[in-house]
Steps between C-alpha positions, in 0.01 A plus 500: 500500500445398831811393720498219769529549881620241733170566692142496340223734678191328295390224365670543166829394470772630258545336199824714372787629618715802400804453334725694770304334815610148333822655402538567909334154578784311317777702657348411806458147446106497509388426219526222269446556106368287299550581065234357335625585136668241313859309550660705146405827680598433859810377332546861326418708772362466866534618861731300723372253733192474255314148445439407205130319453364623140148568490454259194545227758395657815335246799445643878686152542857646356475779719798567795441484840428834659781452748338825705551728146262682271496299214459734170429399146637687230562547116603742295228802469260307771238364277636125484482498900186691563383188291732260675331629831157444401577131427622418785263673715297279299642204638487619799808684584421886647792612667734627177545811381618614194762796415313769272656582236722221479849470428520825289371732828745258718788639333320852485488513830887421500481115524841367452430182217734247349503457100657274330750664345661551799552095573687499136860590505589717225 
């Protein structure tokens, strides 16, 4: 449960990210998230602005430019991008983060998201 600070006192350097510090990120414009789940899910549900690169696929090569922005992987619960996040640090990409808890805290934390149903006129 640890939450990310825009300053690190140690070596160690955050990994996640609280759901209401990315919340406040995006509404700031300084972050940039990154959904690693897959197209049929962003396409049900997701947070607006979100990227869409499913982890199935996943290459440090897809990722966005960093544009001066936290970039932040997330998923649903955050398992799928704590694993996302390992991979590419494995290719050698250290400077993500990843939003614990995942979509479902996001909205917890009173994350505005847009489902599908709301695209479909009834």
């Amino acid at each position: 449960m640890s939450t990310a600070t825009a300053h690190t006192a140690s070596n160690t350097t955050p990994t996640s990210v609280s759901a209401e510090t990315v919340r406040d990120w995006l509404a700031n414009g300084e972050a940039l998230l990154i959904d690693v789940r897959e197209p049929d899910e962003y396409a049900d549900e997701h947070i607006e602005g979100a990227v869409l690169l499913p982890l199935s696929s996943l290459d440090a090569g897809q990722l966005p430019a960093v544009n001066g922005k936290r970039r932040v992987l997330q998923c649903l619960t955050g398992k799928r991008s704590g694993i996302a996040l390992q991979k590419l640090a494995d290719q050698g990409v250290t400077d993500l983060l990843h939003l614990d808890g995942g979509l479902l805290a996001y909205k917890k934390a009173g994350g505005a998201t847009i489902e599908a149903d709301e695209a479909v006129a009834a």
